Coordinates of C-alpha atoms and ligand atoms in Angstrom, one line a residue:
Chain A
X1257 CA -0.5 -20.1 29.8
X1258 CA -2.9 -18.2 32.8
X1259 CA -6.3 -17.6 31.8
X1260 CA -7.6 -14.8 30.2
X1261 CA -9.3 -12.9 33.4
X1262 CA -12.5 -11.8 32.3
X1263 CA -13.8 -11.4 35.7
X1264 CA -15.1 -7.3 35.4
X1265 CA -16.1 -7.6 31.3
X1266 CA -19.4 -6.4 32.2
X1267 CA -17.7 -2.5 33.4
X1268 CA -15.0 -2.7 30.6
X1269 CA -14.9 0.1 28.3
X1270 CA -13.9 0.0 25.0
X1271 CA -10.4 0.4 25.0
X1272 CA -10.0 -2.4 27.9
X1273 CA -11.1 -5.2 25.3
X1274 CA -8.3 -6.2 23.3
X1275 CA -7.5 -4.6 19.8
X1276 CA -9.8 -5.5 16.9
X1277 CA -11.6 -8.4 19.4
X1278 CA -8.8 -10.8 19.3
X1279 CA -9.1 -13.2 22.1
X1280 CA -5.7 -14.1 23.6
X1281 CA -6.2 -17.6 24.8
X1282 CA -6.8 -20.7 23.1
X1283 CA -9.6 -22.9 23.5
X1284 CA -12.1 -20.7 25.7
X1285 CA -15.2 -21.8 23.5
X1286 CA -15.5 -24.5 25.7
X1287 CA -16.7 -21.7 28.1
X1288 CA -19.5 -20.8 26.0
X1289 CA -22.7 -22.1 25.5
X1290 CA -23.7 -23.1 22.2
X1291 CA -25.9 -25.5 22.1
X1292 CA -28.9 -23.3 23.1
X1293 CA -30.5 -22.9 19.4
X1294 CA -30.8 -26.8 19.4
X1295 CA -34.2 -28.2 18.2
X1296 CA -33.3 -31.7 18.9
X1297 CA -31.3 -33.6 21.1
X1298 CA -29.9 -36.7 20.7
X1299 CA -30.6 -39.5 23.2
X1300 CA -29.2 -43.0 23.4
X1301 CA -30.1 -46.5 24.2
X1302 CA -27.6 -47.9 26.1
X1303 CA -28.6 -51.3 25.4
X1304 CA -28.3 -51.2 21.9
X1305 CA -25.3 -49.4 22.0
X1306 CA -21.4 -51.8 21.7
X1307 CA -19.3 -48.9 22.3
X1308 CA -17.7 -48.7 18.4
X1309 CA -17.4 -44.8 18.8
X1310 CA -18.1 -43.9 15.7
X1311 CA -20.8 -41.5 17.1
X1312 CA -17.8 -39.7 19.3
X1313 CA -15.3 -39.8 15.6
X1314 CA -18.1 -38.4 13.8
X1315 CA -19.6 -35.3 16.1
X1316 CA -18.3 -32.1 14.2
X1317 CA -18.9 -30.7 18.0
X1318 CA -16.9 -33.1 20.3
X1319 CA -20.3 -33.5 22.2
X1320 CA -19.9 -37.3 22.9
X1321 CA -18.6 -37.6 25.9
X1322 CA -16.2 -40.4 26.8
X1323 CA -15.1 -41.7 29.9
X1324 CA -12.8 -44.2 30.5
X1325 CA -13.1 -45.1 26.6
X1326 CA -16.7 -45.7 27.2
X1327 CA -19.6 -43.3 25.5
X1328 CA -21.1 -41.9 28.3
X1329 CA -23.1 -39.0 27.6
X1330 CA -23.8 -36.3 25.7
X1331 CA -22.2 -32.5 26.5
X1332 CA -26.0 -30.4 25.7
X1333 CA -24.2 -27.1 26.5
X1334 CA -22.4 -27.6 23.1
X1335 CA -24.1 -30.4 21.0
X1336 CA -26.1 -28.2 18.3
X1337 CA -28.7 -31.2 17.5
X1338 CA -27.4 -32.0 14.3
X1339 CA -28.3 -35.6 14.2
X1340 CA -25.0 -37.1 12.5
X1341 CA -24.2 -39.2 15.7
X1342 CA -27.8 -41.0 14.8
X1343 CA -27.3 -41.2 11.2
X1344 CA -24.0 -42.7 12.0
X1345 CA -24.5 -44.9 14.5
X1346 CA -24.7 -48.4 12.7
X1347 CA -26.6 -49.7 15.9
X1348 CA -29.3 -47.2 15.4
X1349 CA -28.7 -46.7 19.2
X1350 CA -29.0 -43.0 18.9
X1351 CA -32.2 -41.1 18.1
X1352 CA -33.0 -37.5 18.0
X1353 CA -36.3 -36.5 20.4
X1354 CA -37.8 -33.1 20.2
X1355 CA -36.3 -31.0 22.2
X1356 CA -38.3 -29.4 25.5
X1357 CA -40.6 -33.0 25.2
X1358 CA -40.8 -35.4 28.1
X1359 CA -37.5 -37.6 27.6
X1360 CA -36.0 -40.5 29.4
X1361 CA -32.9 -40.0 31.2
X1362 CA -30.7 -38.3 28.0
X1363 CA -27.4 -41.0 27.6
Chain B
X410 CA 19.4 14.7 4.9
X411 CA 20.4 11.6 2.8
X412 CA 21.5 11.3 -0.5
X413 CA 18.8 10.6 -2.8
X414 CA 19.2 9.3 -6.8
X415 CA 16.9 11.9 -9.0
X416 CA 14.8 9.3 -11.7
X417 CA 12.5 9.8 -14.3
X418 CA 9.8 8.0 -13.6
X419 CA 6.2 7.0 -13.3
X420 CA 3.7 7.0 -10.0
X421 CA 3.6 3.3 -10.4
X422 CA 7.0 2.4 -10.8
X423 CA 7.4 4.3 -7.3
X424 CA 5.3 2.8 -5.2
X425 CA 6.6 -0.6 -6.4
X426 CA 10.0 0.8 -5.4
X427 CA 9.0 1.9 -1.7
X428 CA 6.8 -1.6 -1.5
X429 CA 9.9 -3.4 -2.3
X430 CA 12.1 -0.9 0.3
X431 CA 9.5 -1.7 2.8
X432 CA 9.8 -5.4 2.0
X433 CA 6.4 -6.9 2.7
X434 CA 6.2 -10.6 4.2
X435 CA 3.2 -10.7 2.2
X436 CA 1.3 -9.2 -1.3
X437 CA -1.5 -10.6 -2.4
X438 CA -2.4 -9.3 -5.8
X439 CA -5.0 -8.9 -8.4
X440 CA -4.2 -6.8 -11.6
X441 CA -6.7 -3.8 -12.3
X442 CA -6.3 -1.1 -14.7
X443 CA -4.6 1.1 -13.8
X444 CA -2.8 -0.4 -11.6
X445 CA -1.5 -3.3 -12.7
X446 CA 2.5 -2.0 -13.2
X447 CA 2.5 -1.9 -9.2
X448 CA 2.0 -5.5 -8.7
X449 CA 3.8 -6.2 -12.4
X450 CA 6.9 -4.3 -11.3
X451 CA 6.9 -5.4 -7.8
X452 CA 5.9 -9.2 -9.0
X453 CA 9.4 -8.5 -10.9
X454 CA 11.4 -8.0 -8.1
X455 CA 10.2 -11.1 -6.1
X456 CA 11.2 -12.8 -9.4
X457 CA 14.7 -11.5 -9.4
X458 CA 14.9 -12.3 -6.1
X459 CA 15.2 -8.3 -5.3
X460 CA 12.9 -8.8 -2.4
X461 CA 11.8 -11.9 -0.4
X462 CA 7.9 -11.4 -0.3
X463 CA 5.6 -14.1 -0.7
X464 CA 3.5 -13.2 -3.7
X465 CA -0.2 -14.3 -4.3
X466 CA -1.6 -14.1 -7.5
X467 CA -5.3 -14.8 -6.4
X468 CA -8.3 -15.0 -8.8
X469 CA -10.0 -11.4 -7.5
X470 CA -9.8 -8.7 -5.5
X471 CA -11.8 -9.9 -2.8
X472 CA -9.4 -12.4 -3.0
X473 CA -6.6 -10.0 -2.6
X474 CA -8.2 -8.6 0.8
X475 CA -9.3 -11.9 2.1
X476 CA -5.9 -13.4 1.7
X477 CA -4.5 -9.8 3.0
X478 CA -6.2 -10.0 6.1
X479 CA -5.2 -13.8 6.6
X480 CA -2.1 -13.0 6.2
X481 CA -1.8 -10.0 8.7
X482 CA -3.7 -11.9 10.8
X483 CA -0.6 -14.4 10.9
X484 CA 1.6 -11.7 11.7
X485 CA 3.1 -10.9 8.2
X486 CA 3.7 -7.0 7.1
X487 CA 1.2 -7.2 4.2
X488 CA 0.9 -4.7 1.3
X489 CA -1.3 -4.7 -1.9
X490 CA -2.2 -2.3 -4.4
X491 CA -6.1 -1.8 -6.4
X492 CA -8.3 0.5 -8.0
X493 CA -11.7 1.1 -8.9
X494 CA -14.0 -1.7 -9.2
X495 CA -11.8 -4.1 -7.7
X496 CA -11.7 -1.5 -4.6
X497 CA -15.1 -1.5 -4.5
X498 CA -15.0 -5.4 -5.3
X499 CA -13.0 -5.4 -1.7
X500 CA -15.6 -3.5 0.6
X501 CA -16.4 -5.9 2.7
X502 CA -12.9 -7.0 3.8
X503 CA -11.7 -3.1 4.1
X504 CA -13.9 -2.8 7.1
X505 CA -12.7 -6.2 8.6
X506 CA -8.7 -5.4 7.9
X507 CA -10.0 -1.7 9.8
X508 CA -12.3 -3.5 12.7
X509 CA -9.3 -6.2 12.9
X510 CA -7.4 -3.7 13.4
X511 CA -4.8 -5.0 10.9
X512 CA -1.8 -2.9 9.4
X513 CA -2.1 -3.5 5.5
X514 CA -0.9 -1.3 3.1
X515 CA -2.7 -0.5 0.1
X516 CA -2.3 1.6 -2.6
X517 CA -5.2 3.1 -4.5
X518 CA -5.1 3.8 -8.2
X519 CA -8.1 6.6 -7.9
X520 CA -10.2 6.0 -10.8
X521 CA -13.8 6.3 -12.1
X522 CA -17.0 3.3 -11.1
X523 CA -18.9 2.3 -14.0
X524 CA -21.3 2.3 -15.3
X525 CA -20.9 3.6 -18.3
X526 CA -17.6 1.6 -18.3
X527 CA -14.5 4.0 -17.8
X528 CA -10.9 3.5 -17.1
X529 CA -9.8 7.2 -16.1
X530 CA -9.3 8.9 -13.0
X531 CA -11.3 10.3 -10.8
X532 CA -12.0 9.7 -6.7
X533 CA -15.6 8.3 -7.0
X534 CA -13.9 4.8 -5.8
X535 CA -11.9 5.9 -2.8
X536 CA -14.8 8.4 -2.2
X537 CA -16.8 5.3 -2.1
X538 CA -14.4 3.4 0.9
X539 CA -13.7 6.6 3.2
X540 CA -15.6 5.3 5.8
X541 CA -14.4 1.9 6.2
X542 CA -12.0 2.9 9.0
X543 CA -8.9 3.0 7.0
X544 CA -6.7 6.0 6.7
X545 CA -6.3 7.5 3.2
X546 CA -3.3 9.7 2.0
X547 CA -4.0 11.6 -1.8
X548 CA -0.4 11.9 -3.8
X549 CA -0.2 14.9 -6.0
X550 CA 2.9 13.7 -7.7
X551 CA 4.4 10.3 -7.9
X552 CA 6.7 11.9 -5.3
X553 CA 3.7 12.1 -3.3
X554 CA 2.9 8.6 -3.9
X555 CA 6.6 7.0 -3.0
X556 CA 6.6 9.1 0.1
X557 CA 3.4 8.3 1.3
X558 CA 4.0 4.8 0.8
X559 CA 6.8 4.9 3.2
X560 CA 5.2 6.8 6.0
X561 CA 2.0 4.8 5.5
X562 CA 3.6 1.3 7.1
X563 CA 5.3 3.6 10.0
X564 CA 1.8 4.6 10.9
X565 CA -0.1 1.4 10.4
X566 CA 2.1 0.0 12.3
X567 CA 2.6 2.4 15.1
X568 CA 1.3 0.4 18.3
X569 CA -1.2 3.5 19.1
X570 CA -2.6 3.6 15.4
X571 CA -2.9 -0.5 13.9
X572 CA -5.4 0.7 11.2
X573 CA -5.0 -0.5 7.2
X574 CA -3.9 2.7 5.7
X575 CA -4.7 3.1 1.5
X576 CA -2.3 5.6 -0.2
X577 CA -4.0 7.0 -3.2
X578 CA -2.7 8.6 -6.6
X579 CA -5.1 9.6 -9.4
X580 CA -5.3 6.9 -12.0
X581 CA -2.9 7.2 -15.4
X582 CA -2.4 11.3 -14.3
X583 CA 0.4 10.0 -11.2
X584 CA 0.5 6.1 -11.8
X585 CA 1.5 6.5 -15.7
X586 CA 2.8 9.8 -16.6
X587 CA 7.0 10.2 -16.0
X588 CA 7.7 12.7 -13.4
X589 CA 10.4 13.9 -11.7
X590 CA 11.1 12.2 -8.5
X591 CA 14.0 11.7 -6.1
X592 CA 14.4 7.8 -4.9
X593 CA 15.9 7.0 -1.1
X594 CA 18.6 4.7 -1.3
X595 CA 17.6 1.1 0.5
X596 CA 19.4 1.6 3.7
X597 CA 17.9 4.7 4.6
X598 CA 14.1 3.5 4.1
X599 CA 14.8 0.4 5.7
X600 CA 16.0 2.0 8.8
X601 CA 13.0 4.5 8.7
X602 CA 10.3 1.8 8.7
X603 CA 12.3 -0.4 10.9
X604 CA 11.0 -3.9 11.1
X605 CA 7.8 -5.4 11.6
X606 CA 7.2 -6.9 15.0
X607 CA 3.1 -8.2 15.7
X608 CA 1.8 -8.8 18.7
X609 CA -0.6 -11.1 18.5
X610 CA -0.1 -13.5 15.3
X611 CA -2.0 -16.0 14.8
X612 CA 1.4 -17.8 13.7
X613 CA 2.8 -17.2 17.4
X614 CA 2.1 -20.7 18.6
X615 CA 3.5 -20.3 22.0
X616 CA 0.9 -17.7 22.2
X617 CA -2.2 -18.8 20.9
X618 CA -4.8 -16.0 19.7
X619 CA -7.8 -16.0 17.8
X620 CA -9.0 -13.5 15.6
X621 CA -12.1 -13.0 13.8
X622 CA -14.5 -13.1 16.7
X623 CA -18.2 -12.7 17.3
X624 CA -19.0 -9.2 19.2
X625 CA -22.9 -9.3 18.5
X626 CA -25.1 -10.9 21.1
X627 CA -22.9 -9.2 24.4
X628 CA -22.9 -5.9 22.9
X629 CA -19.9 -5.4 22.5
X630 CA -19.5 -4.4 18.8
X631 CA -20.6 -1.0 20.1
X632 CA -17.4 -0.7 22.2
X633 CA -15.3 -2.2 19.6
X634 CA -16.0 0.6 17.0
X635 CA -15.6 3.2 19.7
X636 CA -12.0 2.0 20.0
X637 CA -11.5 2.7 16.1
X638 CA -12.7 5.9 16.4
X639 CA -10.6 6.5 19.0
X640 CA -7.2 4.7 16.9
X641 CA -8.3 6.9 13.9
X642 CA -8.7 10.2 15.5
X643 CA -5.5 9.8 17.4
X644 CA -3.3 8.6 14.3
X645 CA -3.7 12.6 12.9
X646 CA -1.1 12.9 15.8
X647 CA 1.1 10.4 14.4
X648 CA 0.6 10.8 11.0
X649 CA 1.9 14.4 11.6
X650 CA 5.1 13.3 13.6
X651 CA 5.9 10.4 11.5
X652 CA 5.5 13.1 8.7
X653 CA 8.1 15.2 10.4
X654 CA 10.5 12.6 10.3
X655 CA 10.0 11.4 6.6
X656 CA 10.5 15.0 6.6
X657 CA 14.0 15.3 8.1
X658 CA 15.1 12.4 6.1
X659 CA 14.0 13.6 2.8
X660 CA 14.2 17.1 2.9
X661 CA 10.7 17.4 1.4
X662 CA 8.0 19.1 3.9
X663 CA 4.8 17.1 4.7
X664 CA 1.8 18.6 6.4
X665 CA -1.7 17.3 6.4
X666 CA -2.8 19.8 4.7
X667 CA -0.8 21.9 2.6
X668 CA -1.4 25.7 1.9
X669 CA 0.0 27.7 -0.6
X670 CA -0.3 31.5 -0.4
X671 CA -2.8 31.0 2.1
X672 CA -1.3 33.4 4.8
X673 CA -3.0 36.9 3.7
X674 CA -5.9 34.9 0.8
X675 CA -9.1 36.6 0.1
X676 CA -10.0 33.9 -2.6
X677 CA -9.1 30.2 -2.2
X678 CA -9.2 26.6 -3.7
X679 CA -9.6 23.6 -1.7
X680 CA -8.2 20.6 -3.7
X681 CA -7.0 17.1 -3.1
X682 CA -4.6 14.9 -6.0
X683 CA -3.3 15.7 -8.7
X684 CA -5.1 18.4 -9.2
X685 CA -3.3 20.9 -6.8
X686 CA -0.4 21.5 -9.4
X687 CA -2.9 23.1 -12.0
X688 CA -4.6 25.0 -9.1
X689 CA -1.2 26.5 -7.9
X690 CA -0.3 27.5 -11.5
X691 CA -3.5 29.4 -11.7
X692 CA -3.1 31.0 -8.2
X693 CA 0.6 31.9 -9.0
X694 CA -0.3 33.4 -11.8
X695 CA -3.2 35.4 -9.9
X696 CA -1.0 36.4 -6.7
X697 CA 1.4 38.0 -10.1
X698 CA -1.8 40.0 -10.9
X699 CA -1.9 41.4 -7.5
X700 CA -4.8 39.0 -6.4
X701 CA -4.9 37.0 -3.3
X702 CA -5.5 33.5 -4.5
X703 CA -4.7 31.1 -2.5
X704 CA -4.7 27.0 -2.9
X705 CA -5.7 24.3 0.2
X706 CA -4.1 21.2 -0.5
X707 CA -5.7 18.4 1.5
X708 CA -2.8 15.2 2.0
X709 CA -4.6 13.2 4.2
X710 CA -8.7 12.4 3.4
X711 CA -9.0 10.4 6.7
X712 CA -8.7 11.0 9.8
X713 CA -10.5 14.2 7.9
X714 CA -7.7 17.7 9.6
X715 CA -11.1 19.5 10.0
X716 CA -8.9 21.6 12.7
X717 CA -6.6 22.1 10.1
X718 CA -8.4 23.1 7.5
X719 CA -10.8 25.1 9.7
X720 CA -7.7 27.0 10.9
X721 CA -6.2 27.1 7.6
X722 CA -9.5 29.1 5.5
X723 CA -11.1 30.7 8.5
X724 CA -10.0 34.3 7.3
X725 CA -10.5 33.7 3.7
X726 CA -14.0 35.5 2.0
X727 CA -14.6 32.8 -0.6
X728 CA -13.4 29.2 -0.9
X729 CA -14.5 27.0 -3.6
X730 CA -14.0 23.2 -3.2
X731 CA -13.3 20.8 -5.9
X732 CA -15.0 17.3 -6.2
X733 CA -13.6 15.0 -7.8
X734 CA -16.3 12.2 -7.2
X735 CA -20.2 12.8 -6.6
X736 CA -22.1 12.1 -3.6
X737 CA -25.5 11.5 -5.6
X738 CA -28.3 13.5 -3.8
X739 CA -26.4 15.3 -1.3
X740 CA -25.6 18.9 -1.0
X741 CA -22.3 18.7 -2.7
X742 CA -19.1 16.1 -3.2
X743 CA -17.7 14.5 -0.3
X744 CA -15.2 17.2 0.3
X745 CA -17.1 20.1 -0.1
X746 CA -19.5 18.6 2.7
X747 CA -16.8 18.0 5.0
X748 CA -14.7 21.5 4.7
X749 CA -18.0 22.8 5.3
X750 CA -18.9 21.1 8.2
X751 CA -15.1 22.2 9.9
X752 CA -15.7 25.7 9.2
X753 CA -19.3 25.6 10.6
X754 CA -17.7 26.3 14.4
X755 CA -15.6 29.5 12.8
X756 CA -16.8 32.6 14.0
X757 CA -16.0 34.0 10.6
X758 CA -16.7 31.6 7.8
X759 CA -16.2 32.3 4.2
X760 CA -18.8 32.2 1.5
X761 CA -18.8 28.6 -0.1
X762 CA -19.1 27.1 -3.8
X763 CA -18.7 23.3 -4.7
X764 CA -17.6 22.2 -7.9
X765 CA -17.7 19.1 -9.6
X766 CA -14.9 18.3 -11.5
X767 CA -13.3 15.7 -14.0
X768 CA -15.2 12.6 -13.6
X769 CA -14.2 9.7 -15.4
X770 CA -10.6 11.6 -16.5
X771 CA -12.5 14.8 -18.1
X772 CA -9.5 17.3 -18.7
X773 CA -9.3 19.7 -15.9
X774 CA -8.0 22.5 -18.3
X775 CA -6.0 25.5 -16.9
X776 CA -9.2 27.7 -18.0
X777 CA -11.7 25.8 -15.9
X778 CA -9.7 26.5 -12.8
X779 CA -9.2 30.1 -13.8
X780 CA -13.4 30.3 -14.1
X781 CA -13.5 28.9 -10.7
X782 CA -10.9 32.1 -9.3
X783 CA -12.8 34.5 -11.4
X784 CA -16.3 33.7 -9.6
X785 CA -14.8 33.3 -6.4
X786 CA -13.5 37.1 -6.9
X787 CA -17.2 37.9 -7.9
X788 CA -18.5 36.4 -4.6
X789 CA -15.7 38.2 -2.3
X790 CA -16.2 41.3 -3.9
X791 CA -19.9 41.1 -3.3
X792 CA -20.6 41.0 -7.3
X793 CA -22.2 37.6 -7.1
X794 CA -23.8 35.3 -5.0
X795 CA -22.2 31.7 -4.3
X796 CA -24.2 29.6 -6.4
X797 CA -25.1 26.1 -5.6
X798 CA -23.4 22.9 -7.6
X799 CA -21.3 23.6 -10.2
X800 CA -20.5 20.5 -12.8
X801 CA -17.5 22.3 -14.1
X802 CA -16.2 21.6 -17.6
X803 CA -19.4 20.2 -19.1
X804 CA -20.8 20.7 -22.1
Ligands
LIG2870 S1 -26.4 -34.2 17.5 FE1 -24.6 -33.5 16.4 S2 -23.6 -32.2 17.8 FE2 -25.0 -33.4 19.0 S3 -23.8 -35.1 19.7 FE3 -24.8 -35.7 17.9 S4 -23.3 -35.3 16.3 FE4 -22.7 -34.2 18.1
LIG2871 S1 -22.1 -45.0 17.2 FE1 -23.8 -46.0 18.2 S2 -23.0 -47.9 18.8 FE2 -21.2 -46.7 18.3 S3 -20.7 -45.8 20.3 FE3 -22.0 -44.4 19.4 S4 -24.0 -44.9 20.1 FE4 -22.7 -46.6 20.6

C-alpha cells in the first residue's frame, strides 16, 4: 500500500483531511515523535549486559533496538522513560539517568 | 406507490419493525423506560431468527454507545434505541459517533431528566444532545417514527452526510399508545435503504485505517469540526431529497417542516412531536370560526430549516412557540430561541410568545392550546402585548 502523502498538510483545509480524522495507512506512528515528554532515559552498560532480551520483550514501546539479534540501542524518539526495561533487566545493566544531565554515550 | 398492510399498533413496535427491515449488522442495547419494547421486540426477532443482527446486551448506556461506535467503526450498519437519562448517560460518545463521523442509528424515546424522578415525556433530554452533531428527526405519530427510521439510515449513510442521526418520538404518547399506521412490506424498504457499503472499516484488513485519532497539538481539531458543520448543513439537502423519495414510495408527504393552513395565517403555532395533532384540532376548529390559525410543524430539529421556517411565518402577525423542555436561564425554550433567531433577518417579523409546556408528561389539554390561539389573537389584533414566558398549564 503507497503512503499516505502528507506532503502540503500545513495548507489543507478542512475538508481535504479525511472524514472524522481517520488515518488511512497502518503503522505511521512510527513517524511521530513521542518520546519528547520523557523525564528519564534509560542507559545501558554494555558490559554487564549477556544479551537475554528480556529488556526488548518487555518495552510496551518497542524502543529496544536490535540488530542482528543483538541489543543495540535505544530508539529516544519513541521510548517514553518508563523504566520497565531497568526493572526487568535481571542483569541490572540498565539504569534510568535524568534526562537533559551529562550522560555517557546512551547504549 | 406500493402496497402497504394497515396495523394497529404502537410507536415502539414500529421502529422495531423498520430496524429489523433495515437489518442492522449491529444493536447494542440497554433497556430504559420507555423504551425498552424497541430493543425487547427487536431482541425477538434476532431470537426467531427474523433478522441476522448481532445483538449486545451491554451493562449501560454508555455502553450501548461505546460498543455502537466500535462497531461502526468496524464497518457494521449499527442501530440502537434510548431515552432520557441513559441519553444523557451517552453524551460523551454522541459527539464521538458525530466527530467520527459514524452513521448510527438511534432512536430517542423523548422523555423528562430527573430530578425529581419522572418517567413521562417531554424533550428536556433530546433538548439536552442537539448539539452533539447528530441529526434529529421528531415523530408526531408512530407513522412518523417508522418512516423516519427508514429515511434516517439513507441519510446517515449518504457518502455526502456520514453523521449519527437520532429519530425521536415522545415517550409513552408515540412509543406506547396504538395508532394507526400503514407497514411497507420487506422488499420494498430493503430496496429503499439498499445496502450498507463503508469505506473505511476498521475490519477492511487489506486496507488498514485507524480511527480514533489525536487532532490536538497540530490544530487541527479546529478544521475537523468545520467539516461537520459543513456535513450537517449540507444533509438539510439530502434529508429533503431522500424525503421525496420515502415520499414516492409511501404515498405519505415529508417536508422539514410541515405547515398546516399556513398559506393566508394571521395567528400561528410553532410545534414539534406529538403535540402537532392537538394543535391542528384547535386550529381546524378556529379556521371553522372564520379565524386564520395556522400550525408550524417542525420534522427535523437539526440541521435547524431556519430558511424554512423563516419563509414559512414571515407573513404571519403572531406566532407562539411551544417548549417542550426548558433552557434554564435563557430567554425562552430551545425552540422558541431558534425560530426567533431565523426570523430576525425577515423584513417583516411577527410578534413572538414562548410557552412552556408539558414537562415531565403534564397533559397538554385541548383548552391550553385554545388559551394560547386566543392570546395570540389579542396580540395580532393589537389588544395585548406579547408577554414574556409562559409555563402553560400550571397550577
Ligand atoms: S524506558 Fe520504557 S519505553 Fe524506554 S526503552 Fe525502557 S521500557 Fe522501553
Ligand atoms: S534485559 Fe538486560 S541483560 Fe537482557 S538484553 Fe536487556 S539489557 Fe541486556
Amino acid at each position: 500500500m503507497s503512503k499516505w502523502d502528507i506532503s502540503s498538510i500545513d495548507d489543507w483545509k478542512s475538508e481535504d483531511f479525511p472524514r472524522g480524522a481517520m488515518i488511512p495507512e497502518a503503522g505511521n506512528s512510527a513517524d511521530y515523535v513521542t518520546g519528547g515528554w520523557r523525564s528519564e532515559r534509560p542507559w545501558r552498560d554494555e558490559s554487564k549486559c549477556t544479551q537475554c532480551l528480556i529488556c526488548w520483550i518487555y518495552c510496551p514501546d518497542s524502543s529496544v533496538v536490535l540488530n542482528d539479534g543483538k541489543v543495540v540501542s535505544f530508539d529516544l524518539d519513541h521510548c517514553k522513560g518508563c523504566g520497565i526495561c531497568a526493572h526487568e533487566c535481571p542483569s541490572d545493566a540498565i539504569s534510568m539517568a535524568l534526562e537533559g544531565c551529562e550522560l555517557p554515550e546512551v547504549k | 406507490m406500493a402496497e402497504q398492510k394497515i396495523v394497529a399498533t404502537t410507536g415502539n413496535s414500529l421502529v422495531a419493525e423498520a430496524f429489523r427491515q433495515c437489518a442492522p449488522d449491529v444493536v447494542p442495547a440497554y433497556p430504559i423506560t420507555p423504551q425498552t419494547t424497541i430493543v425487547e421486540e427487536f431482541a425477538k426477532f434476532v431470537a426467531q431468527g427474523r433478522v441476522h443482527t448481532e445483538y449486545v446486551t451491554v451493562e449501560s448506556e454508555h455502553s450501548a454507545m461505546s460498543a455502537a461506535v466500535g462497531a461502526s467503526a468496524a464497518g457494521a450498519r449499527v442501530m440502537t434505541a434510548t431515552s432520557s437519562q441513559g441519553l444523557a448517560y451517552m453524551w460523551e460518545e454522541l459527539h464521538i459517533a458525530a466527530g467520527l463521523r459514524l452513521p448510527i442509528v438511534m432512536a430517542n424515546a423523548n422523555r423528562a431528566l430527573a430530578a425529581p424522578i419522572n418517567i413521562h415525556c417531554d424533550h428536556s433530554d433530546i433538548m439536552g444532545a442537539r448539539d452533539t452533531g447528530w441529526i434529529i428527526y421528531f415523530a408526531e405519530t408512530a407513522q412518523e417514527a417508522y418512516d423516519n427510521t427508514l429515511m434516517a439510515i439513507r441519510v446517515a449513510e449518504n457518502p455526502q452526510v456520514m453523521l449519527p442521526v437520532m429519530t425521536t418520538l415522545d415517550g409513552f404518547i408515540t412509543t406506547h399508545s396504538i395508532d394507526r399506521a400503514q407497514l411497507m412490506d420487506d422488499e420494498t424498504v430493503k430496496a429503499f435503504v439498499g445496502e450498507y457499503h463503508p469505506e473505511n472499516a476498521l475490519l477492511d484488513t487489506d486496507h488498514p485505517v485507524s480511527h480514533g485519532n489525536f487532532a490536538g497539538l497540530g490544530g487541527t481539531y479546529f478544521e475537523f469540526k468545520q467539516a461537520e458543520r459543513t456535513a450537517i448543513d449540507r444533509s438539510l439537502g439530502v434529508i429533503k431529497s431522500v424525503g421525496a423519495e420515502w415520499s414516492a414510495v409511501s404515498g405519505r408527504p415529508f417536508d422539514v417542516v410541515e405547515g398546516w393552513g399556513m398559506e393566508d395565517a394571521e395567528i400561528a403555532i410553532v410545534v414539534i412531536g406529538s403535540t402537532a395533532g392537538n394543535v391542528r384540532h384547535i386550529a381546524r376548529e378556529l379556521r371553522a370560526q372564520g379565524v386564520k390559525a395556522g400550525v408550524l410543524k417542525i420534522r427535523v430539529f437539526r440541521p435547524f430549516p431556519f430558511v424554512d421556517i423563516a419563509e414559512a411565518l414571515k407573513g404571519v402577525k403572531a406566532v407562539a412557540v411551544l417548549d417542550r423542555a426548558e433552557s434554564f436561564g435563557a430567554e425562552g425554550g430551545p425552540l422558541f430561541l431558534e425560530v426567533r433567531s431565523a426570523l430576525y433577518d425577515c423584513t417583516t417579523r411577527p410578534a413572538m410568545v414562548n410557552y412552556i409546556y408539558g414537562l415531565g408528561g403534564a397533559d397538554v389539554k385541548l383548552e391550553l392550546i385554545r388559551r394560547v390561539y386566543s392570546d395570540l389573537a389579542d396580540i395580532a389584533g393589537g389588544v395585548a402585548e406579547p408577554s414574556g414566558l409562559v409555563y402553560l398549564g400550571t397550577r
